[in-house]
């Protein structure tokens, strides 16, 4: 936008105060609000296209690897974390400032308007969008009070202006004051939501951890695989709960066209809320989180951890236990590594796939036919040499550092690969050792998080909707009745005005007319017959 | 009936519904083809009346729209009343001319229009039956919206439902041709491209918040679709009025005048917006909190629901901003609906977020 509302000619030099006022008026104008809303919508788009660090750090890494030239540019622009970026924040902060600057004066205007009297009847009621006019034989004064009563009964606020000496007068009426109140409530509630959201992102935290069946977790920083604290979160704020994953159950569809789809998974937890508190059981499932004071535990994923025993070249057990393998696809073919630093004379490493239900085809090689562990096989490439664990640099438990590792080779020179079925033991070449596939454990991926302020945010949205309903559906209206004497009869004029995009004004004025005639009839002494003179519907008179 | 029977019946019902929508569409097309040579008797389309009227509207000549403190809504009010009176007199729905003056061709127009509506009702019933049996055709029985095919079918039903519910109130028959075309296209695409056999839900969808969230989203999006059609036709009509190219016959001439279209669009959007707010900003986050441990995570689907919300908030603002009401607002409404469609199609198919439930590999 090139300053659409700037003064047309170059302005005479403004004093700083004037300039400030001018800028404030611009910022808090409806047009600016509109433009900022647009900018906000636009600014949100890139975050749905470029992978976001807070959502999927792995996807970000993958993207960066394949786009090395764009990466630094995107990094500068904050495109990998759009919703924390300076430009995104500045748009919504400007919007919020604009909002406050808009709400305050409107509240003042509203407050005054609420206490003001309904505006006096315009001179010519017949020119209003809806008007009616008829003559009756009741004294003007009683007609006037009938009009007042009729309008009151429709919950209008009324203001009677008597004419001279009982010769008629007019009634001004207004209703629907709550519409603007609803609108203000809606806009204020948006601020409440933002506050709730901010509390959550400043003092909240979110951490992920993979726990193998039978193992435990206690809520402290060192236990997490990944942890994202809010800016003002301190590690001491973690509440000291503990739990053990006793068992994990999963069911897959076994037949039909959607075979292999998971239908149900849940984990049995035993937990304590703080050290020394009594133990409790919980059935943790998707959509059934464990909510504790200061954090909730969610089940977000699962996978396999094959258990193996590795003997080294000297015949000693160098490694025994489960290793976490990460699922690669919906068949749960899972990738992982096993590191055996204690093996002698050389360290051993294994890398490869766990296939829960083994299948083989010439095109694909070994693959998994079904996600459940029906016929599990480990398909591994063994390595020997130096695992590189002594360099002091932290290493991922899901990858081998192959700088100083060598594969075993077959006599043909091809890589030596092991396919090990459950219970089998396979020897490594040259007496380097053996590996036994002992069993299959499952692991669950748990997310522990706390978002304080979520109740504030929720309350804010609910208030906002309440306000919105008022703002959209309450019809602010004005109505006027004028009563005058003409040729010995009393002429009653009635007109209405819709102050919003509501409509149905005709029905409203009809209803007012009905009520008015009812009261006139009741009040009229000799002749209750009230003959219509004209009915007007502008802009199209019929 | 067995589960498999229900599932098979569902497929048939959806196929039948598509065919009946096609017939309804053809009936409406024929209605408008006939109308090409039938002059509009009641001056339903003449903007001259509204513009010439002395009521102070502020913007002279420009399409009369109703915003804060402008009594422009009145034109629409009288229009609605007219429609009601017409119905009361001769039992005819909507904007048709008086029975006595109807020429043979005009009668055909009227008849075809009514056939179109009747067929649409029939198609909607089949459509509903298809949805219900889809749910019964899954083992265990469940709500019929768990994958992209089902979302499309359910979403399309939302559009017909909103249209039929508002048909009498706003005399919407002129929209029939658009609505039925929309249904035909969506159902065809769903059946041809998105179909997956009935089956159980993935665990992430096991929640009654799924029911609440999706019902609200479908109704909100349905209202936005109907609103978008009204806004699009508003643009067409307003252009014809502004250029003075309005003829006395044909589809555009028979549309309600632009101020009325604008007001109908507003009302439908105003109905949809709070429901969308509830779906996207209340039910969605609560469910996300249960399922994924965070109520808002800027997942692509959430991002686009938010974008939709912001765009429609901009629409409501535009209607109260000088220089934006009328045409500007209508364009924003169309952008809003484009974001709804993109969220539905783009994110479900191409997205990788937590919300990808297309069920297609
Ligand atoms: C945070 C961003 C905002 C959002 C999401 C928002 C949303 C809305 C919505 C949905 C409405 C429709 C309710 C109705 O039509 O009565 C509305 C109306 C209104 N908004 Fe905002 N708004 C925002 C910021 C602002 C700001 C900054 C201003 C001040 C310039 C403002 C002034 C108004 C006014 C005056 C109305 C009443 C319009 C009318 O009477 O039709 N809004 N807003």
PDB file of C-alpha atoms in Angstrom, chain B residues 135-240:
ATOM      1  CA  UNK B 135     -21.088 -44.930   8.532  1.00  0.00           C
ATOM      2  CA  UNK B 136     -23.091 -48.116   9.052  1.00  0.00           C
ATOM      3  CA  UNK B 137     -20.965 -49.854   6.454  1.00  0.00           C
ATOM      4  CA  UNK B 138     -17.843 -49.545   8.529  1.00  0.00           C
ATOM      5  CA  UNK B 139     -16.985 -51.980  11.249  1.00  0.00           C
ATOM      6  CA  UNK B 140     -17.274 -50.730  13.949  1.00  0.00           C
ATOM      7  CA  UNK B 141     -20.019 -48.268  13.037  1.00  0.00           C
ATOM      8  CA  UNK B 142     -18.690 -44.748  12.970  1.00  0.00           C
ATOM      9  CA  UNK B 143     -19.220 -41.234  11.674  1.00  0.00           C
ATOM     10  CA  UNK B 144     -18.936 -41.087   7.905  1.00  0.00           C
ATOM     11  CA  UNK B 145     -16.015 -38.692   7.722  1.00  0.00           C
ATOM     12  CA  UNK B 146     -12.682 -40.315   8.290  1.00  0.00           C
ATOM     13  CA  UNK B 147     -10.889 -39.889   4.998  1.00  0.00           C
ATOM     14  CA  UNK B 148     -10.792 -37.561   2.070  1.00  0.00           C
ATOM     15  CA  UNK B 149     -13.518 -39.321   0.082  1.00  0.00           C
ATOM     16  CA  UNK B 150     -15.857 -39.105   3.027  1.00  0.00           C
ATOM     17  CA  UNK B 151     -14.928 -35.524   3.794  1.00  0.00           C
ATOM     18  CA  UNK B 152     -15.727 -34.564   0.223  1.00  0.00           C
ATOM     19  CA  UNK B 153     -19.067 -36.323   0.248  1.00  0.00           C
ATOM     20  CA  UNK B 154     -19.976 -34.916   3.658  1.00  0.00           C
ATOM     21  CA  UNK B 155     -18.766 -31.441   2.750  1.00  0.00           C
ATOM     22  CA  UNK B 156     -20.759 -31.463  -0.473  1.00  0.00           C
ATOM     23  CA  UNK B 157     -23.817 -32.494   1.507  1.00  0.00           C
ATOM     24  CA  UNK B 158     -23.258 -29.522   3.781  1.00  0.00           C
ATOM     25  CA  UNK B 159     -23.497 -27.236   0.755  1.00  0.00           C
ATOM     26  CA  UNK B 160     -26.777 -28.727  -0.473  1.00  0.00           C
ATOM     27  CA  UNK B 161     -28.167 -28.666   3.027  1.00  0.00           C
ATOM     28  CA  UNK B 162     -27.431 -24.983   3.556  1.00  0.00           C
ATOM     29  CA  UNK B 163     -28.842 -24.183   0.120  1.00  0.00           C
ATOM     30  CA  UNK B 164     -32.069 -26.077   0.733  1.00  0.00           C
ATOM     31  CA  UNK B 165     -32.533 -24.683   4.216  1.00  0.00           C
ATOM     32  CA  UNK B 166     -32.149 -21.123   2.975  1.00  0.00           C
ATOM     33  CA  UNK B 167     -33.980 -21.684  -0.312  1.00  0.00           C
ATOM     34  CA  UNK B 168     -37.361 -20.462   0.845  1.00  0.00           C
ATOM     35  CA  UNK B 169     -36.159 -17.860   3.249  1.00  0.00           C
ATOM     36  CA  UNK B 170     -34.096 -15.996   0.671  1.00  0.00           C
ATOM     37  CA  UNK B 171     -35.805 -17.255  -2.496  1.00  0.00           C
ATOM     38  CA  UNK B 172     -32.515 -18.741  -3.642  1.00  0.00           C
ATOM     39  CA  UNK B 173     -33.698 -20.684  -6.663  1.00  0.00           C
ATOM     40  CA  UNK B 174     -31.490 -18.696  -8.999  1.00  0.00           C
ATOM     41  CA  UNK B 175     -28.576 -20.328  -7.203  1.00  0.00           C
ATOM     42  CA  UNK B 176     -29.766 -23.842  -8.051  1.00  0.00           C
ATOM     43  CA  UNK B 177     -27.779 -24.096 -11.235  1.00  0.00           C
ATOM     44  CA  UNK B 178     -24.546 -23.279  -9.418  1.00  0.00           C
ATOM     45  CA  UNK B 179     -25.247 -25.522  -6.452  1.00  0.00           C
ATOM     46  CA  UNK B 180     -26.114 -28.553  -8.544  1.00  0.00           C
ATOM     47  CA  UNK B 181     -23.095 -28.011 -10.795  1.00  0.00           C
ATOM     48  CA  UNK B 182     -20.930 -27.834  -7.693  1.00  0.00           C
ATOM     49  CA  UNK B 183     -22.410 -31.068  -6.348  1.00  0.00           C
ATOM     50  CA  UNK B 184     -21.922 -32.884  -9.635  1.00  0.00           C
ATOM     51  CA  UNK B 185     -18.291 -31.845  -9.871  1.00  0.00           C
ATOM     52  CA  UNK B 186     -17.441 -32.629  -6.245  1.00  0.00           C
ATOM     53  CA  UNK B 187     -19.174 -35.998  -6.155  1.00  0.00           C
ATOM     54  CA  UNK B 188     -17.647 -37.054  -9.469  1.00  0.00           C
ATOM     55  CA  UNK B 189     -14.172 -36.114  -8.311  1.00  0.00           C
ATOM     56  CA  UNK B 190     -14.729 -37.842  -4.992  1.00  0.00           C
ATOM     57  CA  UNK B 191     -15.900 -41.064  -6.580  1.00  0.00           C
ATOM     58  CA  UNK B 192     -13.336 -41.108  -9.358  1.00  0.00           C
ATOM     59  CA  UNK B 193     -10.234 -39.899  -7.583  1.00  0.00           C
ATOM     60  CA  UNK B 194     -10.652 -40.187  -3.865  1.00  0.00           C
ATOM     61  CA  UNK B 195     -12.640 -43.339  -3.290  1.00  0.00           C
ATOM     62  CA  UNK B 196     -11.395 -45.732  -0.637  1.00  0.00           C
ATOM     63  CA  UNK B 197     -13.424 -48.672   0.660  1.00  0.00           C
ATOM     64  CA  UNK B 198     -15.254 -48.289   3.939  1.00  0.00           C
ATOM     65  CA  UNK B 199     -13.143 -49.239   6.933  1.00  0.00           C
ATOM     66  CA  UNK B 200     -12.459 -48.346  10.519  1.00  0.00           C
ATOM     67  CA  UNK B 201     -10.988 -45.061  11.656  1.00  0.00           C
ATOM     68  CA  UNK B 202      -7.342 -44.513  12.381  1.00  0.00           C
ATOM     69  CA  UNK B 203      -6.935 -44.115  16.154  1.00  0.00           C
ATOM     70  CA  UNK B 204      -6.222 -40.390  15.969  1.00  0.00           C
ATOM     71  CA  UNK B 205      -9.806 -39.924  14.832  1.00  0.00           C
ATOM     72  CA  UNK B 206     -11.334 -41.809  17.776  1.00  0.00           C
ATOM     73  CA  UNK B 207     -12.880 -38.888  19.572  1.00  0.00           C
ATOM     74  CA  UNK B 208     -16.255 -37.312  19.881  1.00  0.00           C
ATOM     75  CA  UNK B 209     -14.513 -34.042  19.199  1.00  0.00           C
ATOM     76  CA  UNK B 210     -14.126 -35.421  15.705  1.00  0.00           C
ATOM     77  CA  UNK B 211     -17.895 -35.397  15.413  1.00  0.00           C
ATOM     78  CA  UNK B 212     -18.301 -31.894  16.787  1.00  0.00           C
ATOM     79  CA  UNK B 213     -15.342 -30.433  14.956  1.00  0.00           C
ATOM     80  CA  UNK B 214     -16.204 -31.886  11.577  1.00  0.00           C
ATOM     81  CA  UNK B 215     -19.928 -31.155  11.756  1.00  0.00           C
ATOM     82  CA  UNK B 216     -19.172 -27.538  12.563  1.00  0.00           C
ATOM     83  CA  UNK B 217     -16.507 -27.312   9.862  1.00  0.00           C
ATOM     84  CA  UNK B 218     -18.837 -28.833   7.258  1.00  0.00           C
ATOM     85  CA  UNK B 219     -21.700 -26.478   8.108  1.00  0.00           C
ATOM     86  CA  UNK B 220     -19.401 -23.478   8.219  1.00  0.00           C
ATOM     87  CA  UNK B 221     -17.747 -24.392   4.934  1.00  0.00           C
ATOM     88  CA  UNK B 222     -21.148 -25.133   3.390  1.00  0.00           C
ATOM     89  CA  UNK B 223     -22.319 -21.662   4.331  1.00  0.00           C
ATOM     90  CA  UNK B 224     -19.135 -20.185   2.887  1.00  0.00           C
ATOM     91  CA  UNK B 225     -19.735 -22.063  -0.363  1.00  0.00           C
ATOM     92  CA  UNK B 226     -23.285 -20.755  -0.662  1.00  0.00           C
ATOM     93  CA  UNK B 227     -22.045 -17.299   0.335  1.00  0.00           C
ATOM     94  CA  UNK B 228     -19.347 -17.466  -2.338  1.00  0.00           C
ATOM     95  CA  UNK B 229     -21.954 -18.258  -4.985  1.00  0.00           C
ATOM     96  CA  UNK B 230     -24.043 -15.286  -3.905  1.00  0.00           C
ATOM     97  CA  UNK B 231     -20.960 -13.059  -3.894  1.00  0.00           C
ATOM     98  CA  UNK B 232     -19.899 -14.238  -7.344  1.00  0.00           C
ATOM     99  CA  UNK B 233     -23.338 -13.547  -8.769  1.00  0.00           C
ATOM    100  CA  UNK B 234     -23.348 -10.217  -6.988  1.00  0.00           C
ATOM    101  CA  UNK B 235     -20.215  -9.273  -8.913  1.00  0.00           C
ATOM    102  CA  UNK B 236     -21.811 -10.320 -12.203  1.00  0.00           C
ATOM    103  CA  UNK B 237     -25.002  -8.462 -11.524  1.00  0.00           C
ATOM    104  CA  UNK B 238     -23.317  -5.355 -10.155  1.00  0.00           C
ATOM    105  CA  UNK B 239     -21.136  -5.168 -13.237  1.00  0.00           C
ATOM    106  CA  UNK B 240     -24.110  -5.404 -15.543  1.00  0.00           C
TER     107      UNK B 240
END
